[in-house]
Amino acid sequence: MSTTPIILADGVTKRFGTNQVLTRVSLPVMERDVVCVVGPSGSGKTTLLRCFALLELPSEGRILMEGTPISTAQPDREIKAAARAVRSEIGMVFQHFNLWPHMSVLENLIEAPLRVKKMPKDQAIAMAEKLLAKVDLSDKRDAYPARLSGGQQQRVAIARALAMSPKVLLFDEATSALDPELRREVLIVMRQLALEGMTMLVVTHEMGFARHVGTRTVFMDRGEIVEEAPGAAFFDAPKTERAKRFLQQFEDD
Amino acid sequence: MFKYQFRWDTVWGSFDFLMSGLQMTLIVSAITLVLAMVGGLIIALLDMSRFRALRWIGVSIGEVVRNTPILVQLLWVYYVLPIVFGIRIEALVALIIGLALYQAAFISEVYRSGIQSVPKGHVEAAQVLGLSPLQSFRRIVLPQAIKMTLPPLASNFVQLIKFSSLGAVISVSEITRRGMELSATNFRPLETFTFIAVVYFLICWPLAMGIRFWERRLQNR
Ligand SMILES: Nc1ncnc2c1ncn2[C@@H]1O[C@H](COP(=O)(O)OP(=O)(O)O)[C@@H](O)[C@H]1O
Ligand SMILES: [Mg+2]
């Protein structure tokens, strides 16, 4: 296995005006890693993910994909070109799904392959149908998002991200907007992806998922990575006071 | 008042005359709507431009038009433009230009709020999947925005039907003007303008109700 991270945050600092949200965050995600990011709300997890997804520019530091810089505070022409080239290899699943409501499930899935990859339509449809089967939604192929439950919408969103065959998939609290009884079906899909070797960076409040599926747990607080440990080790033996206090609120789970 | 003898026959006798005015009203309103839709797009593009000078022009047009009376604008277009450019403008053309400019300022806001009604997350999802800004605008933003702008555009059409009555002041022969002409000869303003008010109402009210229903359906989507 290669020792170059699939994706790497290299000393990323992010400020919104004078509000410093990330402070020199460095985080490599290796191939087949399932890195789970946990931490109190407002600690900068979403912002970090958005930097990886190229939705925000870091104020300092860089994002690298397989060793190539794709984002800096002031990206030059070379970096912008590199970003365009790999953009669709970084998939993202949002807390609020963000399916396109004017398109059917199938249309949501084939849009990017058709327009970005210029994939022939029949091929795109065949692939979309395979992905829908994978997230167990073959019967919803022609439904519109508004007709689906939150759990179904999120599974469609995952399938849509997979349709671009990303090298890494970012999840921003993919189950937080769902009723508890709908979370399981999404977590099952995520675990399945992890088992298949998908490289994943998962911001989550699902401690069970982080402990049992994650290969590494990263604890963030106030814009910094406070602690980092292999999957379960973080939960069994947190080293810092802040992490211990954070974990206490989940003890009833 | 109680002794008033209604003479509706004076109106029926000139029915065709009044209806030709209604035809003019509808034609003016339709042409103006189309021009105002184009004008509104131009103003909206100016407003969103990257260049400060263009933004300033767009914002200024909007502010001036929204904060002066439409009748004054019409009179201005009819009397002042010819002085400035040294050409005589047909009253009909002046009416259409004046109304279109006025309505364009409002329609630019309709476009803007239509575009803003599309959640940012939909665009970000497109961006992450690799769609270009143009692709994402055409495929994700526009189809959703258009749906939201259609009812307000229809409302603008209803407004134009009413505002076009101002054409009477500069003697454009739409239905209100025809009514003024008729009542000057039949001396029956009560019947004449009652009839005209009913005609406006019968056209505008069903349209307005339909639009309200349509908007409610969009909201409950
Ligand atoms: N676009 C933005 N503009 C200004 N402040 C922002 C923006 N996005 C996030 N923030 C601020 O950054 C901080 C971290 O937010 P976020 O990354 O969403 O944290 P988390 O996902 O861990 O809850 C919060 O204080 C939030 O108010
Ligand atoms: Mg968040």
Coordinates of C-alpha atoms and ligand atoms in Angstrom, one line a residue:
Chain A
M1 CA 0.0 0.0 0.0
S2 CA 1.2 3.5 -0.8
T3 CA 2.5 5.7 2.0
T4 CA 1.2 8.9 0.4
P5 CA -2.1 9.9 2.0
I6 CA -5.1 9.9 -0.4
I7 CA -5.9 13.2 1.1
L8 CA -4.1 15.4 3.6
A9 CA -4.7 18.6 5.5
D10 CA -1.3 20.2 6.0
G11 CA -1.3 22.8 8.8
V12 CA -4.8 24.1 7.9
T13 CA -5.9 27.3 9.7
K14 CA -9.2 28.8 8.9
R15 CA -10.6 32.2 9.9
F16 CA -14.0 33.7 9.2
G17 CA -13.2 37.4 9.7
T18 CA -11.5 37.5 13.1
N19 CA -13.1 34.2 14.3
Q20 CA -10.4 31.5 14.1
V21 CA -12.3 28.3 13.5
L22 CA -9.4 25.9 12.7
T23 CA -5.9 26.2 14.1
R24 CA -3.0 24.4 12.2
V25 CA -4.9 21.2 11.7
S26 CA -2.9 18.4 10.1
L27 CA -4.7 15.2 9.2
P28 CA -3.7 12.5 6.7
V29 CA -6.2 10.0 5.4
M30 CA -4.6 6.9 4.1
E31 CA -6.0 4.5 1.6
R32 CA -8.8 2.3 3.1
D33 CA -8.7 4.5 6.3
V34 CA -12.0 5.2 8.0
V35 CA -11.2 8.3 10.0
C36 CA -13.9 9.4 12.4
V37 CA -13.9 12.9 13.6
V38 CA -15.7 13.6 16.8
G39 CA -16.0 16.6 19.0
P40 CA -18.4 19.1 20.5
S41 CA -20.5 21.2 18.1
G42 CA -18.8 24.4 17.0
S43 CA -15.4 22.8 17.2
G44 CA -14.8 23.2 13.4
K45 CA -15.5 19.7 12.1
T46 CA -17.8 20.8 9.3
T47 CA -15.3 23.6 8.3
L48 CA -12.5 21.1 8.1
L49 CA -14.6 18.8 5.9
R50 CA -15.5 21.7 3.7
C51 CA -11.8 22.6 3.3
F52 CA -11.2 19.0 2.1
A53 CA -14.2 19.2 -0.2
L54 CA -12.8 22.4 -1.7
L55 CA -15.9 24.3 -0.6
E56 CA -13.7 26.6 1.6
L57 CA -10.2 27.9 1.1
P58 CA -7.9 27.5 4.1
S59 CA -6.6 30.8 5.5
E60 CA -3.2 29.1 5.9
G61 CA -1.9 25.7 5.1
R62 CA -2.7 23.3 2.3
I63 CA -4.9 20.4 1.2
L64 CA -3.1 17.8 -0.8
M65 CA -4.5 14.9 -2.8
E66 CA -2.1 12.0 -3.3
G67 CA 0.8 14.4 -2.7
T68 CA -0.4 17.2 -5.1
P69 CA -1.5 20.5 -3.6
I70 CA -5.1 21.2 -4.6
S71 CA -6.0 24.1 -2.2
T72 CA -4.2 26.9 -0.4
A73 CA -5.1 30.4 0.8
Q74 CA -4.3 31.9 -2.6
P75 CA -4.3 29.0 -5.1
D76 CA -2.2 29.8 -8.2
R77 CA -3.2 28.6 -11.7
E78 CA -1.4 25.3 -11.2
I79 CA -3.2 24.5 -8.0
K80 CA -6.6 25.5 -9.5
A81 CA -6.0 23.2 -12.4
A82 CA -5.0 20.3 -10.1
A83 CA -8.2 21.0 -8.1
R84 CA -10.4 20.9 -11.2
A85 CA -8.8 17.6 -12.2
V86 CA -9.4 15.8 -8.9
R87 CA -12.6 17.6 -7.7
S88 CA -15.0 14.8 -8.5
E89 CA -12.7 12.2 -6.9
I90 CA -13.6 13.8 -3.5
G91 CA -17.2 12.8 -2.7
M92 CA -19.2 14.4 0.1
V93 CA -22.4 13.4 1.9
F94 CA -24.1 16.3 3.6
Q95 CA -26.1 16.4 6.8
H96 CA -29.2 17.6 4.9
F97 CA -28.7 15.3 1.9
N98 CA -29.0 18.1 -0.7
L99 CA -30.6 16.0 -3.3
W100 CA -31.9 18.0 -6.3
P101 CA -35.7 18.1 -5.8
H102 CA -36.6 18.7 -9.5
M103 CA -34.9 15.5 -10.6
S104 CA -35.9 11.9 -10.0
V105 CA -33.6 9.6 -8.0
L106 CA -32.1 8.2 -11.2
E107 CA -31.6 11.7 -12.6
N108 CA -29.8 12.7 -9.4
L109 CA -27.5 9.8 -9.8
I110 CA -26.6 10.2 -13.5
E111 CA -26.3 14.0 -13.7
A112 CA -22.6 14.2 -12.7
P113 CA -21.4 11.2 -14.7
L114 CA -23.2 12.5 -17.8
R115 CA -22.1 16.1 -17.5
V116 CA -18.7 15.8 -15.8
K117 CA -17.4 12.4 -17.0
K118 CA -19.3 12.6 -20.4
M119 CA -20.3 9.0 -19.7
P120 CA -22.7 7.5 -22.3
K121 CA -26.3 7.6 -21.0
D122 CA -27.0 3.9 -21.1
Q123 CA -23.8 3.2 -19.3
A124 CA -24.6 5.8 -16.6
I125 CA -28.1 4.4 -16.1
A126 CA -26.7 0.8 -15.8
M127 CA -24.3 2.0 -13.2
A128 CA -26.9 4.1 -11.3
E129 CA -29.2 1.0 -11.1
K130 CA -26.4 -1.0 -9.7
L131 CA -25.7 1.6 -7.0
L132 CA -29.4 1.9 -6.2
A133 CA -29.4 -1.9 -5.6
K134 CA -26.4 -1.5 -3.4
V135 CA -28.2 1.0 -1.1
D136 CA -31.4 -1.1 -1.4
L137 CA -33.5 1.5 -3.2
S138 CA -34.0 -0.1 -6.6
D139 CA -37.8 0.4 -6.3
K140 CA -37.3 4.2 -5.9
R141 CA -35.5 4.7 -9.2
D142 CA -38.1 7.0 -10.6
A143 CA -39.4 8.6 -7.4
Y144 CA -38.7 12.2 -6.6
P145 CA -36.7 13.0 -3.4
A146 CA -39.7 14.7 -1.7
R147 CA -41.5 11.3 -1.7
L148 CA -38.6 9.6 0.2
S149 CA -38.0 9.3 3.9
G150 CA -34.9 11.0 5.3
G151 CA -33.1 7.7 5.5
Q152 CA -33.9 6.9 1.9
Q153 CA -32.8 10.4 0.8
Q154 CA -29.5 10.0 2.5
R155 CA -28.9 6.6 0.9
V156 CA -29.6 8.2 -2.5
A157 CA -27.2 10.9 -1.7
I158 CA -24.5 8.3 -0.9
A159 CA -25.3 6.5 -4.1
R160 CA -25.0 9.8 -6.0
A161 CA -21.6 10.4 -4.5
L162 CA -20.5 6.9 -5.4
A163 CA -21.6 7.4 -9.0
M164 CA -18.4 9.5 -9.5
S165 CA -16.2 6.7 -8.2
P166 CA -14.5 8.9 -5.6
K167 CA -11.2 8.0 -4.1
V168 CA -12.4 9.4 -0.8
L169 CA -15.8 10.0 0.7
L170 CA -16.5 12.7 3.3
F171 CA -19.5 12.4 5.6
D172 CA -20.7 15.4 7.6
E173 CA -23.0 14.1 10.3
A174 CA -24.8 12.0 7.7
T175 CA -27.3 10.7 10.3
S176 CA -27.8 13.7 12.5
A177 CA -30.8 15.1 10.6
L178 CA -32.6 11.7 10.8
D179 CA -35.0 10.2 13.3
P180 CA -33.3 7.6 15.4
E181 CA -35.1 4.7 13.7
L182 CA -33.9 5.8 10.3
R183 CA -30.2 6.1 11.2
R184 CA -29.5 2.4 11.2
E185 CA -30.3 2.0 7.5
V186 CA -27.8 4.7 6.6
L187 CA -25.1 3.4 9.1
I188 CA -25.5 0.0 7.6
V189 CA -24.6 1.4 4.1
M190 CA -21.7 3.3 5.5
R191 CA -20.3 0.2 7.3
Q192 CA -20.7 -1.8 4.1
L193 CA -18.7 0.8 2.2
A194 CA -16.0 0.7 4.9
L195 CA -15.8 -3.1 4.7
E196 CA -15.4 -2.8 0.9
G197 CA -12.3 -0.7 1.5
M198 CA -13.6 2.8 0.7
T199 CA -11.5 5.5 2.1
M200 CA -13.7 7.6 4.4
L201 CA -13.5 10.7 6.6
V202 CA -16.5 10.7 8.8
V203 CA -17.7 13.5 11.1
T204 CA -20.1 11.8 13.4
H205 CA -21.9 11.7 16.7
E206 CA -22.4 8.0 16.4
M207 CA -19.8 6.7 18.8
G208 CA -20.7 3.1 18.1
F209 CA -19.8 3.6 14.4
A210 CA -16.5 5.4 15.3
R211 CA -15.6 2.7 17.8
H212 CA -16.5 -0.4 15.7
V213 CA -16.1 0.7 12.1
G214 CA -13.5 3.5 12.3
T215 CA -9.9 2.7 11.9
R216 CA -8.9 5.9 13.6
T217 CA -10.6 8.4 15.8
V218 CA -9.8 12.1 15.8
F219 CA -11.0 14.3 18.6
M220 CA -11.4 18.0 17.8
D221 CA -12.1 20.8 20.2
R222 CA -12.1 24.5 19.6
G223 CA -10.5 24.2 16.1
E224 CA -7.7 21.9 17.1
I225 CA -7.0 18.2 16.9
V226 CA -6.7 17.4 20.6
E227 CA -6.3 13.7 20.4
E228 CA -5.9 10.9 17.9
A229 CA -6.0 7.2 18.4
P230 CA -6.8 3.9 16.6
G231 CA -10.5 3.1 16.4
A232 CA -11.5 1.8 19.8
A233 CA -8.4 2.9 21.8
F234 CA -9.7 6.4 21.9
F235 CA -12.9 5.3 23.6
D236 CA -11.3 2.8 26.0
A237 CA -8.4 5.1 27.1
P238 CA -8.9 8.8 26.3
K239 CA -5.7 10.6 27.2
T240 CA -6.8 14.2 27.7
E241 CA -9.2 15.8 30.2
R242 CA -11.2 17.4 27.3
A243 CA -11.7 14.1 25.6
K244 CA -12.8 12.4 28.8
R245 CA -15.3 15.1 29.5
F246 CA -16.6 14.9 25.9
L247 CA -17.0 11.1 26.1
Q248 CA -18.9 11.3 29.4
Q249 CA -22.0 12.7 27.7
F250 CA -22.3 9.5 25.7
E251 CA -21.9 7.1 28.6
D252 CA -25.6 6.3 28.7
D253 CA -25.5 5.1 25.1
Chain B
M1 CA -79.4 59.2 -7.1
F2 CA -82.6 57.1 -6.5
K3 CA -84.3 58.7 -9.5
Y4 CA -81.3 57.8 -11.8
Q5 CA -82.4 56.1 -14.9
F6 CA -79.8 53.6 -16.0
R7 CA -79.2 53.6 -19.7
W8 CA -77.1 50.5 -20.2
D9 CA -78.0 50.5 -23.9
T10 CA -75.6 53.4 -24.3
V11 CA -72.8 51.0 -23.3
W12 CA -74.1 48.0 -25.3
G13 CA -74.4 50.2 -28.4
S14 CA -70.6 50.8 -28.2
F15 CA -69.6 47.4 -27.1
D16 CA -67.3 46.7 -30.0
F17 CA -65.8 50.1 -29.6
L18 CA -64.9 49.3 -26.0
M19 CA -63.8 45.8 -26.8
S20 CA -61.3 47.1 -29.3
G21 CA -59.9 49.1 -26.4
L22 CA -59.7 45.9 -24.3
Q23 CA -57.8 44.3 -27.1
M24 CA -55.3 47.1 -27.0
T25 CA -55.1 46.8 -23.2
L26 CA -54.2 43.1 -23.5
I27 CA -51.7 43.6 -26.3
V28 CA -49.9 46.4 -24.5
S29 CA -49.8 44.3 -21.3
A30 CA -48.4 41.3 -23.1
I31 CA -45.8 43.1 -25.1
T32 CA -44.8 45.1 -22.0
L33 CA -44.5 41.9 -19.9
V34 CA -42.1 40.4 -22.5
L35 CA -40.0 43.5 -22.6
A36 CA -40.0 43.8 -18.8
M37 CA -38.9 40.2 -18.5
V38 CA -35.9 41.0 -20.7
G39 CA -35.3 44.3 -19.0
G40 CA -35.6 42.7 -15.6
L41 CA -32.9 40.1 -16.6
I42 CA -30.6 42.9 -17.7
I43 CA -31.1 44.8 -14.4
A44 CA -30.6 41.6 -12.4
L45 CA -27.4 40.8 -14.3
L46 CA -26.2 44.4 -13.7
D47 CA -27.0 44.0 -10.0
M48 CA -25.0 40.8 -9.7
S49 CA -22.1 42.0 -11.9
R50 CA -18.5 41.7 -10.8
F51 CA -17.9 45.4 -11.8
R52 CA -18.8 48.0 -9.3
A53 CA -19.8 50.6 -12.0
L54 CA -22.3 48.2 -13.6
R55 CA -23.7 47.2 -10.2
W56 CA -24.2 50.9 -9.4
I57 CA -26.1 51.4 -12.6
G58 CA -28.4 48.4 -11.9
V59 CA -29.1 49.5 -8.4
S60 CA -29.7 53.1 -9.4
I61 CA -32.2 52.2 -12.1
G62 CA -34.1 50.1 -9.6
E63 CA -34.1 52.7 -6.9
V64 CA -35.2 55.6 -9.1
V65 CA -38.0 53.5 -10.7
R66 CA -39.3 52.1 -7.5
N67 CA -39.3 55.5 -5.7
T68 CA -41.1 57.7 -8.3
P69 CA -44.7 57.5 -9.3
I70 CA -45.4 55.4 -12.4
L71 CA -47.6 58.2 -13.9
V72 CA -44.7 60.7 -13.6
Q73 CA -42.4 58.1 -15.3
L74 CA -44.8 57.7 -18.2
L75 CA -45.2 61.4 -18.7
W76 CA -41.4 61.7 -18.5
V77 CA -40.9 59.1 -21.2
Y78 CA -43.5 60.7 -23.4
Y79 CA -42.5 64.4 -23.0
V80 CA -38.9 64.4 -21.9
L81 CA -37.3 61.7 -24.0
P82 CA -38.4 63.4 -27.3
I83 CA -36.8 66.7 -26.1
V84 CA -33.5 64.9 -25.1
F85 CA -33.3 62.8 -28.3
G86 CA -35.1 65.2 -30.6
I87 CA -37.5 62.6 -31.9
R88 CA -41.2 62.3 -31.5
I89 CA -42.3 59.2 -29.7
E90 CA -45.6 57.5 -30.5
A91 CA -47.8 57.6 -27.4
L92 CA -48.2 53.8 -27.6
V93 CA -44.4 53.3 -27.7
A94 CA -44.0 55.7 -24.8
L95 CA -46.6 53.7 -22.8
I96 CA -44.9 50.4 -23.5
I97 CA -41.4 51.8 -22.7
G98 CA -42.5 53.5 -19.6
L99 CA -44.5 50.5 -18.2
A100 CA -41.7 48.1 -19.2
L101 CA -39.1 50.0 -17.4
Y102 CA -41.2 50.3 -14.3
Q103 CA -42.1 46.6 -14.3
A104 CA -38.5 45.5 -15.1
A105 CA -37.3 47.0 -11.9
F106 CA -39.7 44.8 -10.0
I107 CA -39.1 41.8 -12.1
S108 CA -35.4 42.0 -11.5
E109 CA -36.2 41.4 -7.8
V110 CA -38.4 38.5 -8.7
Y111 CA -35.5 36.9 -10.5
R112 CA -33.1 37.6 -7.7
S113 CA -35.4 36.1 -5.1
G114 CA -36.1 33.1 -7.4
I115 CA -32.4 32.4 -7.6
Q116 CA -31.9 32.9 -3.8
S117 CA -34.8 30.5 -3.1
V118 CA -32.5 27.6 -4.3
P119 CA -30.7 26.3 -1.2
K120 CA -27.0 26.8 -1.2
G121 CA -26.5 23.2 -0.4
H122 CA -27.9 22.1 -3.8
V123 CA -25.2 24.2 -5.5
E124 CA -22.5 22.9 -3.2
A125 CA -23.6 19.3 -3.9
A126 CA -23.2 20.0 -7.6
Q127 CA -19.8 21.7 -7.0
V128 CA -18.5 18.8 -5.1
L129 CA -19.6 16.4 -7.8
G130 CA -17.5 18.4 -10.3
L131 CA -20.2 20.3 -12.2
S132 CA -18.9 23.7 -13.5
P133 CA -20.5 26.9 -12.2
L134 CA -22.3 27.3 -15.5
Q135 CA -23.5 23.7 -15.5
S136 CA -24.7 24.0 -12.0
F137 CA -26.6 27.2 -12.8
R138 CA -28.2 25.8 -15.8
R139 CA -29.1 22.3 -14.4
I140 CA -29.7 22.9 -10.7
V141 CA -30.4 26.6 -10.1
L142 CA -32.4 27.7 -13.1
P143 CA -35.0 25.0 -13.3
Q144 CA -35.9 25.5 -9.6
A145 CA -35.7 29.3 -9.8
I146 CA -38.0 29.5 -12.9
K147 CA -40.7 27.5 -11.1
M148 CA -40.6 30.1 -8.3
T149 CA -40.7 33.1 -10.6
L150 CA -43.6 32.0 -12.8
P151 CA -46.4 33.0 -10.4
P152 CA -44.9 36.4 -9.6
L153 CA -44.5 37.0 -13.3
A154 CA -48.1 36.2 -13.8
S155 CA -48.9 38.7 -11.0
N156 CA -46.9 41.2 -12.9
F157 CA -49.1 40.6 -16.0
V158 CA -52.2 41.3 -13.9
Q159 CA -50.6 44.5 -12.6
L160 CA -49.8 45.6 -16.2
I161 CA -53.4 45.1 -17.2
K162 CA -54.3 47.7 -14.5
F163 CA -51.4 50.0 -15.0
S164 CA -51.9 50.2 -18.8
S165 CA -55.0 52.2 -18.0
L166 CA -52.6 55.1 -17.4
G167 CA -52.1 55.1 -21.1
A168 CA -55.4 57.0 -21.2
V169 CA -53.5 60.1 -20.0
I170 CA -51.3 60.2 -23.0
S171 CA -54.3 59.2 -25.2
V172 CA -53.4 55.6 -26.0
S173 CA -56.7 54.0 -27.1
E174 CA -56.8 51.2 -24.6
I175 CA -60.1 50.4 -22.8
T176 CA -60.0 53.2 -20.2
R177 CA -59.3 55.8 -22.9
R178 CA -62.1 54.4 -25.0
G179 CA -64.4 54.8 -22.0
M180 CA -63.3 58.5 -21.6
E181 CA -64.1 59.1 -25.2
L182 CA -67.4 57.3 -25.1
S183 CA -68.6 59.1 -21.9
A184 CA -67.7 62.4 -23.5
T185 CA -70.2 61.7 -26.3
N186 CA -72.9 59.7 -24.5
F187 CA -72.7 61.7 -21.3
R188 CA -73.1 58.5 -19.3
P189 CA -69.9 58.1 -17.3
L190 CA -71.7 56.1 -14.6
E191 CA -72.7 53.2 -16.9
T192 CA -69.5 53.5 -19.0
F193 CA -67.0 53.3 -16.2
T194 CA -69.0 50.8 -14.2
F195 CA -68.9 48.6 -17.2
I196 CA -65.2 49.1 -17.6
A197 CA -64.4 48.4 -14.0
V198 CA -66.4 45.2 -14.3
V199 CA -64.4 44.2 -17.3
Y200 CA -61.1 44.8 -15.5
F201 CA -62.3 42.9 -12.5
L202 CA -63.6 39.9 -14.5
I203 CA -60.1 39.6 -16.1
C204 CA -57.9 40.3 -13.1
W205 CA -59.7 38.6 -10.3
P206 CA -59.7 35.0 -11.7
L207 CA -56.1 35.4 -12.7
A208 CA -55.2 36.6 -9.2
M209 CA -57.0 33.7 -7.6
G210 CA -55.4 31.2 -9.9
I211 CA -52.0 32.6 -9.1
R212 CA -52.6 32.5 -5.4
F213 CA -53.6 28.8 -5.7
W214 CA -50.5 28.1 -7.8
E215 CA -48.2 29.8 -5.3
R216 CA -49.7 27.9 -2.4
R217 CA -49.1 24.7 -4.3
L218 CA -45.5 25.6 -4.9
Q219 CA -45.0 26.4 -1.2
N220 CA -46.4 23.1 0.0
R221 CA -44.3 21.1 -2.4
Ligands
LIG1 N1 -19.4 30.5 6.7 C1 -19.1 30.9 8.0 N2 -19.0 32.2 8.3 C2 -18.7 32.5 9.6 N3 -18.5 31.6 10.6 C3 -18.6 30.3 10.3 C4 -18.9 29.9 9.0 N4 -19.0 28.5 9.0 C5 -18.8 28.2 10.3 N5 -18.5 29.2 11.1 C6 -18.2 29.2 12.5 O1 -17.1 28.3 12.7 C7 -17.3 27.6 13.9 C8 -17.2 26.1 13.7 O2 -18.3 25.7 12.9 P1 -18.4 24.2 12.3 O3 -17.2 24.0 11.5 O4 -19.7 24.2 11.7 O5 -18.4 23.3 13.6 P2 -18.9 21.9 13.9 O6 -19.2 21.3 12.5 O7 -17.8 21.2 14.6 O8 -20.1 22.0 14.7 C9 -18.6 28.0 14.5 O9 -18.4 29.0 15.5 C10 -19.3 28.7 13.3 O10 -20.1 29.7 13.8
MG2 MG -21.0 20.5 11.8

